[in-house]
Amino acid sequence: MATTQDPRPVHLSVNGKPCRGMAAPRLHLADFLRGELKLTGTHVGCEHGVCGACTVLVDGVSARSCLMLAVQGEGCSITTVEGLAADEHDTHPLQQAFHELHALQCGFCTPGILMSLSELLAANPDPDEDTVRDVLSGHLCRCTGYQNIVAAALRAAQLLRERGGHAR
């Protein structure tokens, strides 16, 4: 006899590919992505939605995957940092700019920051520094070096405009 705590099937699209797995009703999306789907780029920091390390895009909108249950993702399109670049042999302009401007630091918070900035650049291809800093206000970088992160975000926006493309 099935109970309310038994794992349930979850069907969703992750990084453009259909995925399915089993998730206990209280399993967070971050843990589902990391454990069931083996997509370990999404990091789990505070587990309270404060640090932003677990940020992913759910149907194109940033969300804290440590606050969302995997079963809530049923039928949704999820984009993780692994899906940011067009393919595994390429880098997204955000990743390129972070590399060029040494914005990675320890790298723990970087996946969540990249996903939030991806959302920003998709909506606003020419953000100013204040707008970038406002988006970053939802992320805690324990290395505390936001200068290069801001510079990289602005550089990525420039790269995207030059390429005539948009972030996801």
PDB file of C-alpha atoms in Angstrom:
ATOM      1  CA  MET A   1       0.000   0.000   0.000  1.00  0.00           C
ATOM      2  CA  ALA A   2       1.410   3.375  -1.032  1.00  0.00           C
ATOM      3  CA  THR A   3       1.892   6.068   1.589  1.00  0.00           C
ATOM      4  CA  THR A   4       2.120   9.825   1.220  1.00  0.00           C
ATOM      5  CA  GLN A   5       5.867   9.582   1.854  1.00  0.00           C
ATOM      6  CA  ASP A   6       6.591   7.138  -0.982  1.00  0.00           C
ATOM      7  CA  PRO A   7       8.727   8.482  -3.841  1.00  0.00           C
ATOM      8  CA  ARG A   8       6.761   9.778  -6.786  1.00  0.00           C
ATOM      9  CA  PRO A   9       7.706  10.045 -10.441  1.00  0.00           C
ATOM     10  CA  VAL A  10       8.815  13.511 -11.541  1.00  0.00           C
ATOM     11  CA  HIS A  11       8.918  14.452 -15.221  1.00  0.00           C
ATOM     12  CA  LEU A  12      10.535  17.699 -16.234  1.00  0.00           C
ATOM     13  CA  SER A  13      12.786  19.242 -18.816  1.00  0.00           C
ATOM     14  CA  VAL A  14      16.301  19.988 -17.584  1.00  0.00           C
ATOM     15  CA  ASN A  15      18.626  21.991 -19.784  1.00  0.00           C
ATOM     16  CA  GLY A  16      16.409  21.301 -22.759  1.00  0.00           C
ATOM     17  CA  LYS A  17      16.267  17.542 -22.308  1.00  0.00           C
ATOM     18  CA  PRO A  18      13.347  15.548 -20.949  1.00  0.00           C
ATOM     19  CA  CYS A  19      14.218  13.995 -17.592  1.00  0.00           C
ATOM     20  CA  ARG A  20      12.434  11.841 -15.117  1.00  0.00           C
ATOM     21  CA  GLY A  21      13.201  10.450 -11.758  1.00  0.00           C
ATOM     22  CA  MET A  22      11.711   9.473  -8.448  1.00  0.00           C
ATOM     23  CA  ALA A  23      11.423  11.961  -5.615  1.00  0.00           C
ATOM     24  CA  ALA A  24      10.140  11.729  -2.072  1.00  0.00           C
ATOM     25  CA  PRO A  25       7.401  14.336  -1.597  1.00  0.00           C
ATOM     26  CA  ARG A  26       9.636  16.501   0.632  1.00  0.00           C
ATOM     27  CA  LEU A  27      12.800  16.256  -1.481  1.00  0.00           C
ATOM     28  CA  HIS A  28      14.043  19.679  -2.548  1.00  0.00           C
ATOM     29  CA  LEU A  29      14.642  20.380  -6.212  1.00  0.00           C
ATOM     30  CA  ALA A  30      18.343  21.068  -5.515  1.00  0.00           C
ATOM     31  CA  ASP A  31      18.776  17.627  -3.978  1.00  0.00           C
ATOM     32  CA  PHE A  32      16.819  16.026  -6.838  1.00  0.00           C
ATOM     33  CA  LEU A  33      19.027  17.733  -9.431  1.00  0.00           C
ATOM     34  CA  ARG A  34      22.219  16.794  -7.615  1.00  0.00           C
ATOM     35  CA  GLY A  35      21.299  13.311  -6.380  1.00  0.00           C
ATOM     36  CA  GLU A  36      18.812  11.843  -8.840  1.00  0.00           C
ATOM     37  CA  LEU A  37      19.965  13.598 -12.018  1.00  0.00           C
ATOM     38  CA  LYS A  38      23.669  13.916 -11.067  1.00  0.00           C
ATOM     39  CA  LEU A  39      23.759  17.598 -12.037  1.00  0.00           C
ATOM     40  CA  THR A  40      26.104  18.766  -9.299  1.00  0.00           C
ATOM     41  CA  GLY A  41      26.680  22.285 -10.621  1.00  0.00           C
ATOM     42  CA  THR A  42      23.815  23.574  -8.499  1.00  0.00           C
ATOM     43  CA  HIS A  43      25.246  24.117  -5.044  1.00  0.00           C
ATOM     44  CA  VAL A  44      23.417  24.010  -1.746  1.00  0.00           C
ATOM     45  CA  GLY A  45      24.634  26.568   0.770  1.00  0.00           C
ATOM     46  CA  CYS A  46      22.326  27.841   3.468  1.00  0.00           C
ATOM     47  CA  GLU A  47      19.269  25.677   2.632  1.00  0.00           C
ATOM     48  CA  HIS A  48      17.096  28.659   3.597  1.00  0.00           C
ATOM     49  CA  GLY A  49      16.977  30.530   0.283  1.00  0.00           C
ATOM     50  CA  VAL A  50      19.251  33.274   1.567  1.00  0.00           C
ATOM     51  CA  CYS A  51      22.637  32.662  -0.057  1.00  0.00           C
ATOM     52  CA  GLY A  52      21.479  32.092  -3.654  1.00  0.00           C
ATOM     53  CA  ALA A  53      23.994  29.339  -4.407  1.00  0.00           C
ATOM     54  CA  CYS A  54      21.190  26.980  -5.458  1.00  0.00           C
ATOM     55  CA  THR A  55      19.563  29.369  -7.944  1.00  0.00           C
ATOM     56  CA  VAL A  56      18.228  27.757 -11.121  1.00  0.00           C
ATOM     57  CA  LEU A  57      15.782  28.961 -13.743  1.00  0.00           C
ATOM     58  CA  VAL A  58      12.297  27.464 -13.580  1.00  0.00           C
ATOM     59  CA  ASP A  59      10.420  28.223 -16.773  1.00  0.00           C
ATOM     60  CA  GLY A  60      12.908  31.057 -17.335  1.00  0.00           C
ATOM     61  CA  VAL A  61      12.495  32.632 -13.901  1.00  0.00           C
ATOM     62  CA  SER A  62      15.134  32.386 -11.186  1.00  0.00           C
ATOM     63  CA  ALA A  63      14.201  30.258  -8.210  1.00  0.00           C
ATOM     64  CA  ARG A  64      15.954  28.958  -5.126  1.00  0.00           C
ATOM     65  CA  SER A  65      16.024  25.218  -5.679  1.00  0.00           C
ATOM     66  CA  CYS A  66      16.560  24.630  -1.949  1.00  0.00           C
ATOM     67  CA  LEU A  67      13.104  26.101  -1.310  1.00  0.00           C
ATOM     68  CA  MET A  68      11.272  24.300  -4.090  1.00  0.00           C
ATOM     69  CA  LEU A  69      10.192  20.690  -3.865  1.00  0.00           C
ATOM     70  CA  ALA A  70      11.159  18.418  -6.722  1.00  0.00           C
ATOM     71  CA  VAL A  71       7.516  17.388  -7.185  1.00  0.00           C
ATOM     72  CA  GLN A  72       6.649  21.072  -7.746  1.00  0.00           C
ATOM     73  CA  GLY A  73       8.890  20.933 -10.806  1.00  0.00           C
ATOM     74  CA  GLU A  74       6.613  18.423 -12.501  1.00  0.00           C
ATOM     75  CA  GLY A  75       6.193  19.555 -16.113  1.00  0.00           C
ATOM     76  CA  CYS A  76       8.514  22.555 -15.696  1.00  0.00           C
ATOM     77  CA  SER A  77      11.539  23.543 -17.724  1.00  0.00           C
ATOM     78  CA  ILE A  78      14.584  23.792 -15.459  1.00  0.00           C
ATOM     79  CA  THR A  79      17.858  25.380 -16.477  1.00  0.00           C
ATOM     80  CA  THR A  80      20.927  24.743 -14.357  1.00  0.00           C
ATOM     81  CA  VAL A  81      24.448  26.078 -14.749  1.00  0.00           C
ATOM     82  CA  GLU A  82      25.244  22.958 -16.801  1.00  0.00           C
ATOM     83  CA  GLY A  83      22.740  24.176 -19.388  1.00  0.00           C
ATOM     84  CA  LEU A  84      23.994  27.738 -19.608  1.00  0.00           C
ATOM     85  CA  ALA A  85      26.360  27.162 -22.556  1.00  0.00           C
ATOM     86  CA  ALA A  86      25.046  25.899 -25.881  1.00  0.00           C
ATOM     87  CA  ASP A  87      27.111  22.716 -25.541  1.00  0.00           C
ATOM     88  CA  GLU A  88      29.807  21.235 -23.326  1.00  0.00           C
ATOM     89  CA  HIS A  89      32.582  22.437 -25.635  1.00  0.00           C
ATOM     90  CA  ASP A  90      31.467  26.053 -25.513  1.00  0.00           C
ATOM     91  CA  THR A  91      31.137  28.676 -22.814  1.00  0.00           C
ATOM     92  CA  HIS A  92      28.343  31.141 -22.330  1.00  0.00           C
ATOM     93  CA  PRO A  93      29.451  34.805 -22.486  1.00  0.00           C
ATOM     94  CA  LEU A  94      28.832  35.023 -18.734  1.00  0.00           C
ATOM     95  CA  GLN A  95      31.199  32.120 -18.118  1.00  0.00           C
ATOM     96  CA  GLN A  96      33.731  33.616 -20.526  1.00  0.00           C
ATOM     97  CA  ALA A  97      33.597  37.004 -18.791  1.00  0.00           C
ATOM     98  CA  PHE A  98      33.866  35.432 -15.319  1.00  0.00           C
ATOM     99  CA  HIS A  99      36.961  33.569 -16.490  1.00  0.00           C
ATOM    100  CA  GLU A 100      38.541  36.586 -18.173  1.00  0.00           C
ATOM    101  CA  LEU A 101      37.954  38.929 -15.237  1.00  0.00           C
ATOM    102  CA  HIS A 102      38.759  36.475 -12.438  1.00  0.00           C
ATOM    103  CA  ALA A 103      35.264  36.688 -11.002  1.00  0.00           C
ATOM    104  CA  LEU A 104      35.117  33.044  -9.970  1.00  0.00           C
ATOM    105  CA  GLN A 105      37.030  33.282  -6.676  1.00  0.00           C
ATOM    106  CA  CYS A 106      36.332  30.036  -4.765  1.00  0.00           C
ATOM    107  CA  GLY A 107      33.465  29.256  -7.148  1.00  0.00           C
ATOM    108  CA  PHE A 108      30.922  28.007  -4.631  1.00  0.00           C
ATOM    109  CA  CYS A 109      28.403  30.789  -5.206  1.00  0.00           C
ATOM    110  CA  THR A 110      29.180  31.185  -8.914  1.00  0.00           C
ATOM    111  CA  PRO A 111      26.545  28.810 -10.387  1.00  0.00           C
ATOM    112  CA  GLY A 112      23.697  30.615  -8.646  1.00  0.00           C
ATOM    113  CA  ILE A 113      25.074  34.022  -9.561  1.00  0.00           C
ATOM    114  CA  LEU A 114      25.425  32.978 -13.199  1.00  0.00           C
ATOM    115  CA  MET A 115      21.814  31.834 -13.323  1.00  0.00           C
ATOM    116  CA  SER A 116      20.492  35.081 -11.817  1.00  0.00           C
ATOM    117  CA  LEU A 117      22.642  37.140 -14.169  1.00  0.00           C
ATOM    118  CA  SER A 118      21.456  35.008 -17.083  1.00  0.00           C
ATOM    119  CA  GLU A 119      17.885  35.951 -16.215  1.00  0.00           C
ATOM    120  CA  LEU A 120      18.877  39.612 -15.938  1.00  0.00           C
ATOM    121  CA  LEU A 121      20.664  39.716 -19.298  1.00  0.00           C
ATOM    122  CA  ALA A 122      17.777  37.955 -21.021  1.00  0.00           C
ATOM    123  CA  ALA A 123      15.449  40.721 -19.832  1.00  0.00           C
ATOM    124  CA  ASN A 124      17.897  43.625 -19.957  1.00  0.00           C
ATOM    125  CA  PRO A 125      20.769  43.306 -22.450  1.00  0.00           C
ATOM    126  CA  ASP A 126      22.339  46.592 -21.337  1.00  0.00           C
ATOM    127  CA  PRO A 127      22.140  46.768 -17.534  1.00  0.00           C
ATOM    128  CA  ASP A 128      23.951  49.440 -15.569  1.00  0.00           C
ATOM    129  CA  GLU A 129      26.147  48.704 -12.564  1.00  0.00           C
ATOM    130  CA  ASP A 130      23.379  49.486 -10.070  1.00  0.00           C
ATOM    131  CA  THR A 131      21.057  46.993 -11.746  1.00  0.00           C
ATOM    132  CA  VAL A 132      23.729  44.285 -11.644  1.00  0.00           C
ATOM    133  CA  ARG A 133      24.423  45.032  -7.978  1.00  0.00           C
ATOM    134  CA  ASP A 134      20.701  44.838  -7.241  1.00  0.00           C
ATOM    135  CA  VAL A 135      20.536  41.338  -8.761  1.00  0.00           C
ATOM    136  CA  LEU A 136      23.653  40.324  -6.853  1.00  0.00           C
ATOM    137  CA  SER A 137      22.096  41.510  -3.598  1.00  0.00           C
ATOM    138  CA  GLY A 138      20.302  38.161  -3.492  1.00  0.00           C
ATOM    139  CA  HIS A 139      23.587  36.260  -3.428  1.00  0.00           C
ATOM    140  CA  LEU A 140      26.122  35.862  -0.684  1.00  0.00           C
ATOM    141  CA  CYS A 141      29.696  35.466  -1.835  1.00  0.00           C
ATOM    142  CA  ARG A 142      31.739  34.427   1.173  1.00  0.00           C
ATOM    143  CA  CYS A 143      34.884  35.555  -0.661  1.00  0.00           C
ATOM    144  CA  THR A 144      33.274  39.035  -0.592  1.00  0.00           C
ATOM    145  CA  GLY A 145      34.854  40.158  -3.841  1.00  0.00           C
ATOM    146  CA  TYR A 146      31.907  41.523  -5.758  1.00  0.00           C
ATOM    147  CA  GLN A 147      33.907  44.016  -7.865  1.00  0.00           C
ATOM    148  CA  ASN A 148      35.064  41.451 -10.404  1.00  0.00           C
ATOM    149  CA  ILE A 149      31.644  39.799 -10.463  1.00  0.00           C
ATOM    150  CA  VAL A 150      30.004  43.107 -11.352  1.00  0.00           C
ATOM    151  CA  ALA A 151      32.672  43.812 -13.981  1.00  0.00           C
ATOM    152  CA  ALA A 152      32.183  40.338 -15.468  1.00  0.00           C
ATOM    153  CA  ALA A 153      28.413  40.783 -15.642  1.00  0.00           C
ATOM    154  CA  LEU A 154      28.821  44.066 -17.508  1.00  0.00           C
ATOM    155  CA  ARG A 155      31.433  42.483 -19.806  1.00  0.00           C
ATOM    156  CA  ALA A 156      29.093  39.559 -20.530  1.00  0.00           C
ATOM    157  CA  ALA A 157      26.343  42.002 -21.441  1.00  0.00           C
ATOM    158  CA  GLN A 158      28.755  43.665 -23.866  1.00  0.00           C
ATOM    159  CA  LEU A 159      29.753  40.293 -25.369  1.00  0.00           C
ATOM    160  CA  LEU A 160      26.121  39.318 -25.834  1.00  0.00           C
ATOM    161  CA  ARG A 161      25.303  42.638 -27.513  1.00  0.00           C
ATOM    162  CA  GLU A 162      28.305  42.257 -29.834  1.00  0.00           C
ATOM    163  CA  ARG A 163      27.177  38.757 -30.771  1.00  0.00           C
ATOM    164  CA  GLY A 164      23.636  39.960 -31.259  1.00  0.00           C
ATOM    165  CA  GLY A 165      22.479  37.236 -28.957  1.00  0.00           C
ATOM    166  CA  HIS A 166      20.686  37.101 -25.721  1.00  0.00           C
ATOM    167  CA  ALA A 167      21.267  35.101 -22.619  1.00  0.00           C
ATOM    168  CA  ARG A 168      18.718  32.415 -21.924  1.00  0.00           C
TER     169      ARG A 168
END
